[in-house]
Each structure stands twice: as structure tokens, then as C-alpha cells.
Coordinates of C-alpha atoms in Angstrom, one line a residue:
Chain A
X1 CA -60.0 9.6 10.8
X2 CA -61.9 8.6 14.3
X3 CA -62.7 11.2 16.7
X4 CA -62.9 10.6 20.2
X5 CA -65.6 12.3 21.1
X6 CA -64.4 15.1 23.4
X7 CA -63.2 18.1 22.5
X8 CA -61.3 21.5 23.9
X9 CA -63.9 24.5 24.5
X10 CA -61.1 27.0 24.2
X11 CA -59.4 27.8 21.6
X12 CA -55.6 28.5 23.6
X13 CA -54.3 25.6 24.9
X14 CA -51.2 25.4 27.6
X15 CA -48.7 23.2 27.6
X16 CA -45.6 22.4 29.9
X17 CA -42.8 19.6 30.0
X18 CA -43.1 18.8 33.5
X19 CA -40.5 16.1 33.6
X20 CA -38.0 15.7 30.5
X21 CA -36.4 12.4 29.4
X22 CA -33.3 11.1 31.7
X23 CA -31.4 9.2 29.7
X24 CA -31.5 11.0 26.1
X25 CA -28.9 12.2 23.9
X26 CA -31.4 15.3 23.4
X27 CA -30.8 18.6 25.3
X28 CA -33.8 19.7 27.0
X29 CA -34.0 22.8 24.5
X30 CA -34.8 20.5 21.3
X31 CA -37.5 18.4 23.4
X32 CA -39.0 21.6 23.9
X33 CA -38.5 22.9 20.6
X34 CA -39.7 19.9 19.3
X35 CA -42.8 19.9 21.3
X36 CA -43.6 23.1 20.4
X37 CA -43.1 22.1 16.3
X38 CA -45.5 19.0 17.0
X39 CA -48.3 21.0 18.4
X40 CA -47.9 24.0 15.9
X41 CA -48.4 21.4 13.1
X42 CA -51.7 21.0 14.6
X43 CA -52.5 24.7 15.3
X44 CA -51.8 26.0 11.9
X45 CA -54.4 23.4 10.2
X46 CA -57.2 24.7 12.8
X47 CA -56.1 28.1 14.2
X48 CA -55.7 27.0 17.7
X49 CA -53.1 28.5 19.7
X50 CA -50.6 26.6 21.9
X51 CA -48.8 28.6 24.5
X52 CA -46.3 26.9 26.8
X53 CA -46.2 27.5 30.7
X54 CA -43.2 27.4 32.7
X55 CA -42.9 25.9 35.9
X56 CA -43.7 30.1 37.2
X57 CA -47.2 30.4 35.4
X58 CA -50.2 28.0 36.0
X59 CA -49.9 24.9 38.0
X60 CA -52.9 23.3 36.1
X61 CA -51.4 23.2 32.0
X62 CA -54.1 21.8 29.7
X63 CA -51.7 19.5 28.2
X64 CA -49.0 18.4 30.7
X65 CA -46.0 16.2 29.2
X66 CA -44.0 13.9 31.0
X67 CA -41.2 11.5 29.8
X68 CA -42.0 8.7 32.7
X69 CA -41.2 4.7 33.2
X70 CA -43.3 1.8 33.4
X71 CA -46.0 1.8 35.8
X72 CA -47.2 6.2 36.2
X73 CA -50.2 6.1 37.8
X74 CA -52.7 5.4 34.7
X75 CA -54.6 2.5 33.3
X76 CA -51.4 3.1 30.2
X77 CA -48.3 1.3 31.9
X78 CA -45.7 1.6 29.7
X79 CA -43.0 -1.4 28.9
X80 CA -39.5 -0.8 28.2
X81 CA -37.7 -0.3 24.8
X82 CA -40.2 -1.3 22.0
X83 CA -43.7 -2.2 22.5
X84 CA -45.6 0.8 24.2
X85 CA -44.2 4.6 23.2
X86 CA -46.8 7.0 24.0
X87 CA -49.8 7.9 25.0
X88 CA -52.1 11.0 25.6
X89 CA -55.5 11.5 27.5
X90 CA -58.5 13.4 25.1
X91 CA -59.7 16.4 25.6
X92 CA -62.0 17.2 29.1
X93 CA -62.5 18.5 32.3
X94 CA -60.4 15.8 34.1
X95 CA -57.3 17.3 35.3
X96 CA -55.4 14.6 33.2
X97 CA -57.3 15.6 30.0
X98 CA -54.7 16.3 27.5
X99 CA -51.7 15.1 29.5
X100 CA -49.5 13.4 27.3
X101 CA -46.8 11.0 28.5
X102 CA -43.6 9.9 26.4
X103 CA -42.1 6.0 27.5
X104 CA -38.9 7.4 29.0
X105 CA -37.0 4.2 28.2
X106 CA -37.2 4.6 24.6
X107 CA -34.1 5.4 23.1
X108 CA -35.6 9.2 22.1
X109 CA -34.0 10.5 18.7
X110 CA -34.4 13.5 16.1
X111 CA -32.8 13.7 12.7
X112 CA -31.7 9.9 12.8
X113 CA -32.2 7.6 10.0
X114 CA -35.2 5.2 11.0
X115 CA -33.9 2.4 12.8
X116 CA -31.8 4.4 14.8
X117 CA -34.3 4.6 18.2
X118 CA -38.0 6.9 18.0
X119 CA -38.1 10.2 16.3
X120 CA -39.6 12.5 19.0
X121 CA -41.2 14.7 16.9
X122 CA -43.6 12.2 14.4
X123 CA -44.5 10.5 18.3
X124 CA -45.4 13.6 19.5
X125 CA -47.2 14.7 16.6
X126 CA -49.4 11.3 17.3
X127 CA -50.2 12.1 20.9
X128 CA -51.1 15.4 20.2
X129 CA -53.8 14.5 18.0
X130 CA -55.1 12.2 20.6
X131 CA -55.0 15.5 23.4
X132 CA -57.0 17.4 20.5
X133 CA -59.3 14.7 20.5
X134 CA -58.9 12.1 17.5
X135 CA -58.7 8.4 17.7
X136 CA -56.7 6.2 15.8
X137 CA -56.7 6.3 12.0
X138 CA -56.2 3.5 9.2
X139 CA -55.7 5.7 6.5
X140 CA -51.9 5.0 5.3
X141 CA -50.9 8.3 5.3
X142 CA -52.2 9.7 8.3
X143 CA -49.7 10.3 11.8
X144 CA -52.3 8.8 13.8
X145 CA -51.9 5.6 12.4
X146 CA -51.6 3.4 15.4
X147 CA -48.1 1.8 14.9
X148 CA -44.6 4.3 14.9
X149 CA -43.9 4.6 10.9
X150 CA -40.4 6.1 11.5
X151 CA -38.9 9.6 11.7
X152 CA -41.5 12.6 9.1
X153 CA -39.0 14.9 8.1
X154 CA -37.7 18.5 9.4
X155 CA -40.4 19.6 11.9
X156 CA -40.6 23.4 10.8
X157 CA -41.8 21.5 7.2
X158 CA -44.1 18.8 8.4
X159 CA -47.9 19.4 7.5
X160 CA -50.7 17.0 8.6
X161 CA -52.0 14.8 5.8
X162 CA -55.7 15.5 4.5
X163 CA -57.0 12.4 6.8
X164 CA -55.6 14.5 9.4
X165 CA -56.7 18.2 8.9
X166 CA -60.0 16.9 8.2
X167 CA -60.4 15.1 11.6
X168 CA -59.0 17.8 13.1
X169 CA -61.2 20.7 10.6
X170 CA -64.2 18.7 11.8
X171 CA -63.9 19.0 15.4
X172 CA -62.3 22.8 15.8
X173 CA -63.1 23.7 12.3
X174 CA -60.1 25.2 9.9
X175 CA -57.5 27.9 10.6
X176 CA -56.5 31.4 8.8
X177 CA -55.5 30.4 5.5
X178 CA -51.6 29.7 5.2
X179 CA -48.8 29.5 3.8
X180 CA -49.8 25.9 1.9
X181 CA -53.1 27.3 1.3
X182 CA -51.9 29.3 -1.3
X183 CA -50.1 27.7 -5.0
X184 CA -46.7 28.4 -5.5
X185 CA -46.9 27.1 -9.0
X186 CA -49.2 25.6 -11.3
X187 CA -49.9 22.4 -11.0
X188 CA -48.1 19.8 -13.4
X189 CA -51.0 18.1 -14.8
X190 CA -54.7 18.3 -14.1
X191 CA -55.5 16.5 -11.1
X192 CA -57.6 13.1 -12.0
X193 CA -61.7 13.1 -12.4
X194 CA -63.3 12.2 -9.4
X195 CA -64.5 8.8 -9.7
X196 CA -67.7 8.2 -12.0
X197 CA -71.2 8.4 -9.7
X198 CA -73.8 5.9 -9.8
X199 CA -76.4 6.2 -12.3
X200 CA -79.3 7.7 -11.1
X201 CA -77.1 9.8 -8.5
X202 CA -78.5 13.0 -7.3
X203 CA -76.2 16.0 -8.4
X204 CA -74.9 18.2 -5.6
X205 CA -75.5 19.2 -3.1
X206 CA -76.3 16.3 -0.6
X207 CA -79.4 15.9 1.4
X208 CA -80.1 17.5 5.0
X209 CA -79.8 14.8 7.5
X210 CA -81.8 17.8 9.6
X211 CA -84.7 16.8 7.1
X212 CA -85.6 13.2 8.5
X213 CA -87.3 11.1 6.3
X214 CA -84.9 8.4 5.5
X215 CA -84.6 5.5 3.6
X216 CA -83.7 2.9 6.4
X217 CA -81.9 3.6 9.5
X218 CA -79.7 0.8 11.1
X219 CA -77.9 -0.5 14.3
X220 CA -74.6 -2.1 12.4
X221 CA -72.3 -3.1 15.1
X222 CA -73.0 -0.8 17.7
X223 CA -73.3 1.9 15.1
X224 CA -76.7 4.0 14.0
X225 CA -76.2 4.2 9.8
X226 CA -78.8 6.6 8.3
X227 CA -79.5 6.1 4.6
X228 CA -80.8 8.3 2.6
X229 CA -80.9 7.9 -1.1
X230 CA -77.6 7.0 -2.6
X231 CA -75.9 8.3 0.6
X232 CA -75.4 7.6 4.3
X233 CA -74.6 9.0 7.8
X234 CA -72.8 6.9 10.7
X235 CA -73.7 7.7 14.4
X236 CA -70.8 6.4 16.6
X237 CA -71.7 4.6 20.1
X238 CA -70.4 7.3 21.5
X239 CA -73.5 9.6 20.2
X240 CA -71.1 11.4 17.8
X241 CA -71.5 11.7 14.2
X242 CA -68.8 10.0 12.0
X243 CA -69.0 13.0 9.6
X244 CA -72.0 15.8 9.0
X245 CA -71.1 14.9 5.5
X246 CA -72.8 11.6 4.6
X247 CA -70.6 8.8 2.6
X248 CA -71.6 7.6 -0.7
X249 CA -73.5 4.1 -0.6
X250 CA -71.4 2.7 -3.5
X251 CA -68.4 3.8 -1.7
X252 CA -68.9 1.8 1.5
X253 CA -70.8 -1.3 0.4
X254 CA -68.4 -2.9 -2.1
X255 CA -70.1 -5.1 -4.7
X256 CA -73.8 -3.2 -3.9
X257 CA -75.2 -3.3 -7.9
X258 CA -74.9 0.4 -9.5
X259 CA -78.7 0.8 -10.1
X260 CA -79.4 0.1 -6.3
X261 CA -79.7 4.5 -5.0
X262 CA -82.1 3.6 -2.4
X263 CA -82.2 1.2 0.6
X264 CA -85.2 1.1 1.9
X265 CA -84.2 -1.1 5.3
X266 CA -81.6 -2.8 6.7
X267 CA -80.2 -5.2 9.6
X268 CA -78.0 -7.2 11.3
X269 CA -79.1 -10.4 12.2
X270 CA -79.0 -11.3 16.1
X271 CA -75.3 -12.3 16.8
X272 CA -74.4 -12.6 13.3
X273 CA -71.6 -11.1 11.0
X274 CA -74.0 -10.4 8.3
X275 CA -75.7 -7.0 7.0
X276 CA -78.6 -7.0 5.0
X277 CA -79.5 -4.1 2.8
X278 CA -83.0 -4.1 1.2
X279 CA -84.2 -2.7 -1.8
X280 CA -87.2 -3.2 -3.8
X281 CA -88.5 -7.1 -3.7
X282 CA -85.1 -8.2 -2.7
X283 CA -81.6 -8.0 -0.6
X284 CA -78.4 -8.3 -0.7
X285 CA -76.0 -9.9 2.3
X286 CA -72.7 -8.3 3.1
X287 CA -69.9 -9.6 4.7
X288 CA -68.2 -6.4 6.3
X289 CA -68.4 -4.3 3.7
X290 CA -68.2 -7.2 1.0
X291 CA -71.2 -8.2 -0.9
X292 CA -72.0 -12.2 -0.5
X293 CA -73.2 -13.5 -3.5
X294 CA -76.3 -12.3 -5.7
X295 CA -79.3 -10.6 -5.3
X296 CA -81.6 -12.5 -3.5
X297 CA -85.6 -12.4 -3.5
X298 CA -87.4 -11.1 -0.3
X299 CA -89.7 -14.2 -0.8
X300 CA -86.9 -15.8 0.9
X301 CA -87.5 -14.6 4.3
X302 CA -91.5 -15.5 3.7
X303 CA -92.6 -11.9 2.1
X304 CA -94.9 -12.3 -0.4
X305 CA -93.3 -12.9 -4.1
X306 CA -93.1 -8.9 -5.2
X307 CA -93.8 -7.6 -1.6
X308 CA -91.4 -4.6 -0.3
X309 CA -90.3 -3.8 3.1
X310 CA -90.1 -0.4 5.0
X311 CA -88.4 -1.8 7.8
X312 CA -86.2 -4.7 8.8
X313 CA -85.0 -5.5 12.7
X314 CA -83.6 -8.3 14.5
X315 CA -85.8 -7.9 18.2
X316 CA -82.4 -8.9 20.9
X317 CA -85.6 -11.0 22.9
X318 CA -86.0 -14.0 20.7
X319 CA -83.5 -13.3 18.3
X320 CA -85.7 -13.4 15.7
X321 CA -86.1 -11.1 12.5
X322 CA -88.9 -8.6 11.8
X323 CA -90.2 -7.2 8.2
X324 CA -92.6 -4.5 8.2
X325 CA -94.5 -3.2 5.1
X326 CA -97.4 -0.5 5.9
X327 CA -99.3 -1.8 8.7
X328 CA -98.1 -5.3 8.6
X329 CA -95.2 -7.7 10.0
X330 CA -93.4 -10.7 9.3
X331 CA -91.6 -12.6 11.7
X332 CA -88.4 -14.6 10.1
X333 CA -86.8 -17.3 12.6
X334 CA -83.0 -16.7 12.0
X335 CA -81.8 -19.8 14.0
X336 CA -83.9 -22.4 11.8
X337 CA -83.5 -20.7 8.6
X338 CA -87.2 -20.1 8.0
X339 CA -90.1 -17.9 8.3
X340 CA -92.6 -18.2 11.5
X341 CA -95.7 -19.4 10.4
X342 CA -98.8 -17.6 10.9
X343 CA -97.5 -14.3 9.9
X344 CA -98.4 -11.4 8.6
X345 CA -99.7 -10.0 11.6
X346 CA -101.2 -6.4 12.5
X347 CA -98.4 -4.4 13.4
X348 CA -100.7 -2.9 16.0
X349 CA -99.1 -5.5 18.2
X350 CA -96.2 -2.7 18.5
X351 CA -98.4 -0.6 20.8
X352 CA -97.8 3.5 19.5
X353 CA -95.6 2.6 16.6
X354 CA -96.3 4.2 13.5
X355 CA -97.6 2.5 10.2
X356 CA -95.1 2.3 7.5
X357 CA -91.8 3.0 9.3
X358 CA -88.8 4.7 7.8
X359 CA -87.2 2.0 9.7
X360 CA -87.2 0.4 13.1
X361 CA -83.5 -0.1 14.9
X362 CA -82.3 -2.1 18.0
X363 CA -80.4 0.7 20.5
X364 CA -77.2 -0.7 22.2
X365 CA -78.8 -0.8 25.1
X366 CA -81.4 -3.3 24.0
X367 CA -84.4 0.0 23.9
X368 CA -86.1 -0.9 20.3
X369 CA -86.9 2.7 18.0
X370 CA -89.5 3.2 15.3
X371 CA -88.6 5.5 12.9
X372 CA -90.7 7.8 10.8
X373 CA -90.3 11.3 9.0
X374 CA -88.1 13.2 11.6
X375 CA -89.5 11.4 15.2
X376 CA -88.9 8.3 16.5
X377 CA -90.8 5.8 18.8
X378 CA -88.5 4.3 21.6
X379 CA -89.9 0.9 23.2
X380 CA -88.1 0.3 26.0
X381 CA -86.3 -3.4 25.6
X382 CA -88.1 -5.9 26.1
X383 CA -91.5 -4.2 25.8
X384 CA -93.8 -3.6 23.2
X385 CA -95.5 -0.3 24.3
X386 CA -93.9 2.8 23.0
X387 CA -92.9 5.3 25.8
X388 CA -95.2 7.6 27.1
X389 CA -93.1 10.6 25.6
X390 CA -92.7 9.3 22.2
X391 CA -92.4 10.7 19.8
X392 CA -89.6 12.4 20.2
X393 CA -87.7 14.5 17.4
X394 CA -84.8 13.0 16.0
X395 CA -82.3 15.6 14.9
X396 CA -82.0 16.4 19.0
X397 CA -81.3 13.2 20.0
X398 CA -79.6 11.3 17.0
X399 CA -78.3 13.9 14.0
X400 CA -77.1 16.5 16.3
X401 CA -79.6 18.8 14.6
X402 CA -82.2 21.2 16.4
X403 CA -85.7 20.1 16.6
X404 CA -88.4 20.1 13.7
X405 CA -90.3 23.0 13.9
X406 CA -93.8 21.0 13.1
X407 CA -94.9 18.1 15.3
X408 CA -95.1 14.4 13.9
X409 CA -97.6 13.7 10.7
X410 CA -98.9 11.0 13.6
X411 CA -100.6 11.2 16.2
X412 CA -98.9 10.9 19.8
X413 CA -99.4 7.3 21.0
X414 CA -102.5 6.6 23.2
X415 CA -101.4 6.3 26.7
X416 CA -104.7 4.7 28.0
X417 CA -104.6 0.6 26.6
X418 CA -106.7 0.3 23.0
X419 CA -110.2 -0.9 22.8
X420 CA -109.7 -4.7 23.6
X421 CA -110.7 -6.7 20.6
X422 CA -111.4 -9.9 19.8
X423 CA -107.9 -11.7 18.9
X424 CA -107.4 -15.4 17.9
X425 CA -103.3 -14.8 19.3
X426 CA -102.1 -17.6 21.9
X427 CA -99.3 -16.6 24.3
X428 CA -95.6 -18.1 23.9
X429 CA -93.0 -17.7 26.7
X430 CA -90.9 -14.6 26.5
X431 CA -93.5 -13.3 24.2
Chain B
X1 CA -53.0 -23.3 7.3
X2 CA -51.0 -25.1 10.7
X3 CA -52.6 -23.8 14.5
X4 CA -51.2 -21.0 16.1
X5 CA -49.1 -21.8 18.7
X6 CA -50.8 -21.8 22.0
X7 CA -47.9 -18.8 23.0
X8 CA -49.0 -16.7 20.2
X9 CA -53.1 -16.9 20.6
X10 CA -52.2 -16.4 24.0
X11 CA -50.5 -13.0 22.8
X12 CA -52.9 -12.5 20.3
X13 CA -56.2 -12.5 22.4
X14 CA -53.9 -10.1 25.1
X15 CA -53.5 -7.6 22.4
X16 CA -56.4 -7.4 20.4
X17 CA -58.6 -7.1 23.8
X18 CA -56.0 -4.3 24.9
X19 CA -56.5 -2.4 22.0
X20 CA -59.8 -2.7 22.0
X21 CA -61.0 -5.3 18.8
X22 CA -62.4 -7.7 21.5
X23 CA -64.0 -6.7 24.6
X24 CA -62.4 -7.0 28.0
X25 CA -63.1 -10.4 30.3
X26 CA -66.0 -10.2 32.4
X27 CA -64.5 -11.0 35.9
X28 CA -67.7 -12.1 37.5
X29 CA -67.8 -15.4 34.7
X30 CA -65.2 -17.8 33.4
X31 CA -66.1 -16.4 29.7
X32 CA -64.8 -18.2 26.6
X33 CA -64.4 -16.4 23.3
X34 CA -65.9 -18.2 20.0
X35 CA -63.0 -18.8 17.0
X36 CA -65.9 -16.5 14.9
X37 CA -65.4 -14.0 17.0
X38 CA -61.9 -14.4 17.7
X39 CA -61.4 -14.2 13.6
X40 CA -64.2 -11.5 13.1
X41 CA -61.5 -9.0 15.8
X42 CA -58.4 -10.1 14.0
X43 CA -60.1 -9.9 10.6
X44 CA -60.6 -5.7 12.1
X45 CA -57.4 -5.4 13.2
X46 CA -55.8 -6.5 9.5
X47 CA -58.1 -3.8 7.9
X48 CA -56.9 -1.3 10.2
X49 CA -53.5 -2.2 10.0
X50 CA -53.6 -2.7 6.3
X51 CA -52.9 -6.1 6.1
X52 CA -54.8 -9.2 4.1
X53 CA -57.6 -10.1 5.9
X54 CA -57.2 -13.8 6.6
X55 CA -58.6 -14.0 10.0
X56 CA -56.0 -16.1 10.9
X57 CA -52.5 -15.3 13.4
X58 CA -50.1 -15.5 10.7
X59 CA -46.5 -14.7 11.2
X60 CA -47.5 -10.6 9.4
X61 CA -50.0 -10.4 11.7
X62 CA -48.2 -11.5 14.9
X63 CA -45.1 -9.0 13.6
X64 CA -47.9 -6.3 13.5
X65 CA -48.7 -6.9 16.9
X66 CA -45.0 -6.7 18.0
X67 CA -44.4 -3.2 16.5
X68 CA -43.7 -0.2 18.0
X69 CA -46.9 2.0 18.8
X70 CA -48.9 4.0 20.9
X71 CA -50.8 2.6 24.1
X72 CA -54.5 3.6 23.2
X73 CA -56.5 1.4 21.9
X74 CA -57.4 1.7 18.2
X75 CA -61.3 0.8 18.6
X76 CA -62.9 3.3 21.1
X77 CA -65.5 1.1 22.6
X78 CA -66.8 -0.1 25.6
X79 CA -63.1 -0.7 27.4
X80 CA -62.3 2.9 27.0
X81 CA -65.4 4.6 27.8
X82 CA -64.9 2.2 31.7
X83 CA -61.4 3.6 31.9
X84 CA -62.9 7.0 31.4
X85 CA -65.5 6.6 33.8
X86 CA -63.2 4.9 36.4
X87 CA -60.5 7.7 35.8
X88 CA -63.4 10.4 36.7
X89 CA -64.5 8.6 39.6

């Protein structure tokens, strides 16, 4: 599932049909009825209540639904039969927020055969979860599956598949128990072992992402992973977490070798396809989520045969790659397949930044963050002088998590410039 | 595998920027899109739609993008979060 990002802050919601479909072989009682089945399927999975409005009680309904034609007066112009069918605003303070609005040229059915026109119901299902605040899904299963998958069955039976409740669980958390919580009969056979765990795999339960300390932290197209042993978390651009719950490494990263638990950094290269994922002396390159190819040695980028790195970053300036180990860097030129010479250098360079980052990541915005225990370091882009402010707690800003109660293990950056020194360093444009 | 016809790329680029698997023109520069890229966002949109990722705007593809669906786009990115913005203003 894919949230939005925005949620209700109430838990009673109010609905209204404020305009009804003109042309449809439904009365306007079923629409309503209908309506009222779609959003109960989502109530009873999270214990919100939906209470519908007439045109006598507020003029302001939280979720307003309208069967209108082509152009309405939103960015969502709808086209005719086919194409387009529906659409719904998230959650928020914006009068449209949770309006949801039905193509009225559709050819609106219930209890046809597919084929025969749009079943009203499974559509309005869809928008709903969109006015509750989920994206779309690729799970097969799920109803907010982007494309129309034909008609779901007799509305006062539908029930949400797991994708589902757990998008919608994880954003208003779950209802009373019901009806389907309970067995009506034993189950037929014993359902199947969950899937064998990497060796080496901490038993339950997971790690506290509250805790800091991780493995490698990375910006993977637009998104913030945090890995932590043989598990990860996924920040959205948006600022929201995927999931509280992290995702298993071996899961994800298809092809990544069962005895790998721990990455200890990671990267994109500069406007490139690839991820790398380091471990020990060496790394492995995914395509998406495919691995590409073996293992490959860390000498390859210009480490030191054996060497290990804490942090791995590709700096948006120059495009090029960074490898940190302790209080030195390496500097890997991406576009001419070779390492810079003169490197390693003091990582001093990095004005405040810690020695022996968790990680260091590349913000969207171009800002560049050390990581380490549960702070980071933010160097605004471009520049390499920490913020005056850093560091900053994490869990705050990142992990939606409160702050650590102890301060950093490291010292607060100096704000006046260090002791100059002698340097044998020679200045390159843009650097 | 033969070249899309110029009709469907033309449909193609329309719907994956719509829906959000490549971002939306910049007005203020004539701005072309790479075939990597162009591949990389159809490559997305076959995982999401549960199709073979080829990369390429083969005839299940192009029937995937004439289907039936809802009007929001499937990756929340920076398209939306400008409507949003706009829509408050």
C-alpha cells in the first residue's frame, strides 16, 4: 500500500451526494446505499464512523460526492466513457479535501456481469481510500489498484484485502474487533511456514529505529532507506514513513547473498540507475531491486585491497563518489570509471562532520547529512561547513520519533574556522 | 523489437507524465527526455501494473495504458505535491 501523506484528525467523517448521476439506470436510493456500503467497508477495518448529511445539516461535508462531466473545476478533468472514472482529493484542511467525484458519463452499473459498464460500488470503494488518505497500490489484490478490475461482489459482503486494512490500520489504526475477526470454523489445513530467515537473522522482535545507530542510511530515488542489520526502513519524499515496521533486507534486494545481514553504506551514483550496497571489503550493484552480477571488491573504486567503508555518497556538485572509513575519504570519479588520484584525504575537509559516519546521504534538496548514532550533520548544498545548529537529533526530524534524551557522543562543531594549518591542497573550480 | 509508432510514444510520454512516472515539462525550457529515462518510467509503470518489465511500449503495455482507471496519479511525487500547493493557493 502507499499512503498519501495526509490524514483525517477526527474520527466521524460526513458525507453527502451533492449531485447524483443524470443519465443512470440507478435510482438515486442505491447510489446512496451504495455509497454508504463503500465507506462502511472502510470504517469497519479502522473504526471510523461515516455519517451522511443531507442537503438540511452542514453545508461544509468532509467528503462531498458529485457525479459531474468533463472539465469540473479541478486539475482531474474527466473524459467521457472509458479512460478516466474517478477521482477523490486526500485528506486536509482544503475545503475540497475528501471530495470525491464520479465521471458522470460512465455508464454507472451494480450487480452486472463485468463488461456490462462500471460497478459503482468497487469505484467508490477506490476513491474512498484515496479521501482516507492512501495512494495507489500494486499489490494484485488490493481495490486501490490503479486500473477498474470489474464489479467485487454484494456490497454488504465486501471486506478490504490485507494490503488494504494495513494501509488503512497504519494511518487510523484498527477498529473494534468484528464480525471477520472472529473463526467461524477451523481452518482446513495449517496455514504455510513463513518463509525461511537468513542465517544469521536476529530473532524477534525487530530493532528500534528510535535507537539511531544504523548500518548505512541512503537517498535511493528521492527516498531516505535506513538499514539496520538485516532490516530496513523507507522515508517517503513526502517526510512519511513507508511503514514503522522495517522490511527485511533479503526481501527487497533480490539476489543480495544470504550471509550478507549487515550493510554498512550505500548509494546511488549521480544520475544513474544503479544502487550500491556495501558490505565488508566489497559491494554489490543492483538494478532496481535486481542484483547485477557478483560480488565485487571495494578495491575497485580505489579502497585499499581489505579496506571497509562507513559511508558511501555521490556529492550532486561534481558528480563524483565519496568513500569514508574512520577519518578518511576517497574520491571515485563516476564519469571516467576511475578513482581520483591523490586520495585518501583527511575527512576534516568536511568542516563539523563526525569521524566514522553511520553514513552520509544527499537530501532532495541538494543539503548533504552526516550521519552518526542518533544526530545528523546537515551541510547545506554546495558547502562543506556543517550548519551552525548541527547536530540535530534524528528521530525528530527523520524517524518520526521524539528526541534522544542524551546529547551526541561528539562534540558540537566549532563555529569559529579551525587553526589554519599547513596544507599541500591546490584549488579546482567548483571545489 | 520494431519502434513504437510515433502516435503511441506520443501517448505514452502523455500518460506516464500524467500519472506521475516521469516528471511534468518544465515550461521555462524546451526539455527533452533521454530513452534511459523514458525506459527507466515505463520499466515502473510495468511493475506497478504487474506486467513484464521490458522497458519497451509493447502492444500490453499500450492496452494498460488504455484501461479504465482512476485519474490520480499512481507515483505521488513532485507533480502532485504542485497541484496541492496550487489548489491551496
Amino acid at each position: 500500500y502507499a499512503l498519501s501523506g495526509s490524514i483525517w484528525k477526527k474520527r466521524t467523517l460526513t458525507w453527502r451526494i451533492h449531485s447524483f448521476p443524470r443519465s443512470s439506470a440507478l435510482s438515486q436510493e442505491t447510489v446512496r446505499t451504495l455509497m454508504h456500503h463503500a465507506l462502511a467497508a472502510w470504517g469497519i477495518e479502522s473504526g471510523l464512523k461515516f455519517r451522511e448529511v443531507g442537503s438540511q445539516g452542514p453545508p461544509e461535508a468532509d467528503i462531498l460526492i458529485d457525479f459531474v462531466r468533463a472539465y469540473h473545476q479541478d486539475s482531474y478533468p474527466f473524459d467521457g466513457q472509458g479512460g478516466t472514472l474517478a477521482h477523490a482529493f486526500f485528506p486536509g484542511e482544503h475545503p475540497i479535501s475528501g471530495d470525491t467525484h464520479f465521471d458522470d458519463e460512465e455508464i454507472w452499473t451494480f450487480g452486472s456481469k463485468d463488461g456490462e459498464g462500471t460497478d459503482l460500488f468497487a469505484v467508490a470503494v477506490h476513491e474512498f481510500g484515496h479521501a482516507l488518505g492512501l495512494g495507489h497500490s500494486s499489490a494484485p489484490d488490493s481495490i486501490m489498484r490503479p486500473f477498474y478490475q470489474g464489479p467485487v461482489g454484494e456490497p454488504t459482503k465486501y471486506r478490504l484485502s490485507q494490503d488494504d486494512r494495513e494501509g488503512l490500520q497504519q494511518l487510523y489504526g484498527k477498529g473494534p474487533q468484528t464480525p471477520y475477526d472472529k473463526p467461524t470454523m477451523k481452518p482446513l489445513a495449517p496455514p504455510p511456514p513463513p518463509p525461511a530467515l537468513p542465517p544469521g537473522s536476529p530473532s524477534l522482535p525487530v530493532p528500534d529505529r528510535c535507537d539511531g545507530n544504523f548500518d548505512a542510511i541512503a537517498n535511493i530515488r528521492g527516498e531516505t532507506f535506513f538499514f539496520k542489520g538485516p532490516w530496513f526502513w523507507r522515508l517517503q519524499p513526502s517526510g512519511q514513513l513507508v511503514s514503522p515496521q522495517p522490511a527485511r533486507l533479503h526481501r527487497f534486494w533480490e539476489g543480495l547473498p544470504p550471509q550478507v545481514t549487515v550493510i554498512q553504506a550505500a548509494y546511488t551514483p549521480h544520475r544513474d540507475g544503479r544502487i550500491l550496497l556495501f558490505s565488508g571489503p566489497q559491494f554489490w550493484v543492483f538494478r532496481d531491486r535486481q542484483l547485477e552480477g557478483d560480488a565485487r571488491p571495494l578495491a575497485e573504486l580505489g579502497l585499499p585491497r581489505g579496506e571497509q567503508v562507513d559511508a558511501a555518497f555521490s556529492w550532486p556538485l561534481n558528480g563524483k563518489t565519496y568513500l569514508v572509513r574512520g577519518h578518511r575519504y576517497w574520491r571515485y570519479d563516476e564519469a571516467a570509471a576511475r578513482p581520483d588520484p591523490g586520495y585518501p584525504r583527511d575527512l576534516s575537509l568536511w568542516e563539523g562532520a563526525p569521524p566514522s559516519p553511520d553514513d552520509v546521504a544527499v537530501s532532495n534538496d541538494g543539503a548533504t547529512y552526516f550521519f552518526k548514532g542518533a544526530h545528523y550533520w546537515r551541510f547545506p548544498k554546495g558547502s562543506v561547513k556543517a550548519d551552525p545548529d548541527s547536530p540535530q537529533p534524528m528521530g525528530p526530524q527523520w524517524l518520526d520519533c521524539p528526541a534522544p534524551s542524551a546529547g551526541p557522543r561528539y562534540p558540537r562543531p566549532p563555529k569559529a574556522t579551525l587553526k589554519p594549518e599547513p596544507c599541500n591542497c591546490h584549488c579546482e573550480i567548483n571545489q | 523489437a520494431p519502434e513504437p509508432a510515433a502516435q503511441d510514444v506520443s501517448l505514452g510520454l502523455d500518460w506516464l507524465t500524467r500519472y506521475g512516472y516521469l516528471p511534468p515539462p518544465d515550461p521555462a525550457q524546451a526539455q527533452l527526455r533521454s530513452p534511459e529515462k523514458l525506459r527507466d518510467a515505463i520499466k515502473v509503470m510495468q511493475r506497478f501494473a504487474g506486467l513484464p518489465e521490458t522497458g519497451l511500449l509493447d502492444p500490453v503495455t499500450m492496452a494498460t495504458m488504455h484501461k479504465p482507471r482512476c485519474s490520480l496519479p499512481d507515483v505521488l511525487g513532485v507533480a502532485e505535491l504542485v497541484r496541492r500547493r496550487r489548489r491551496r493557493r
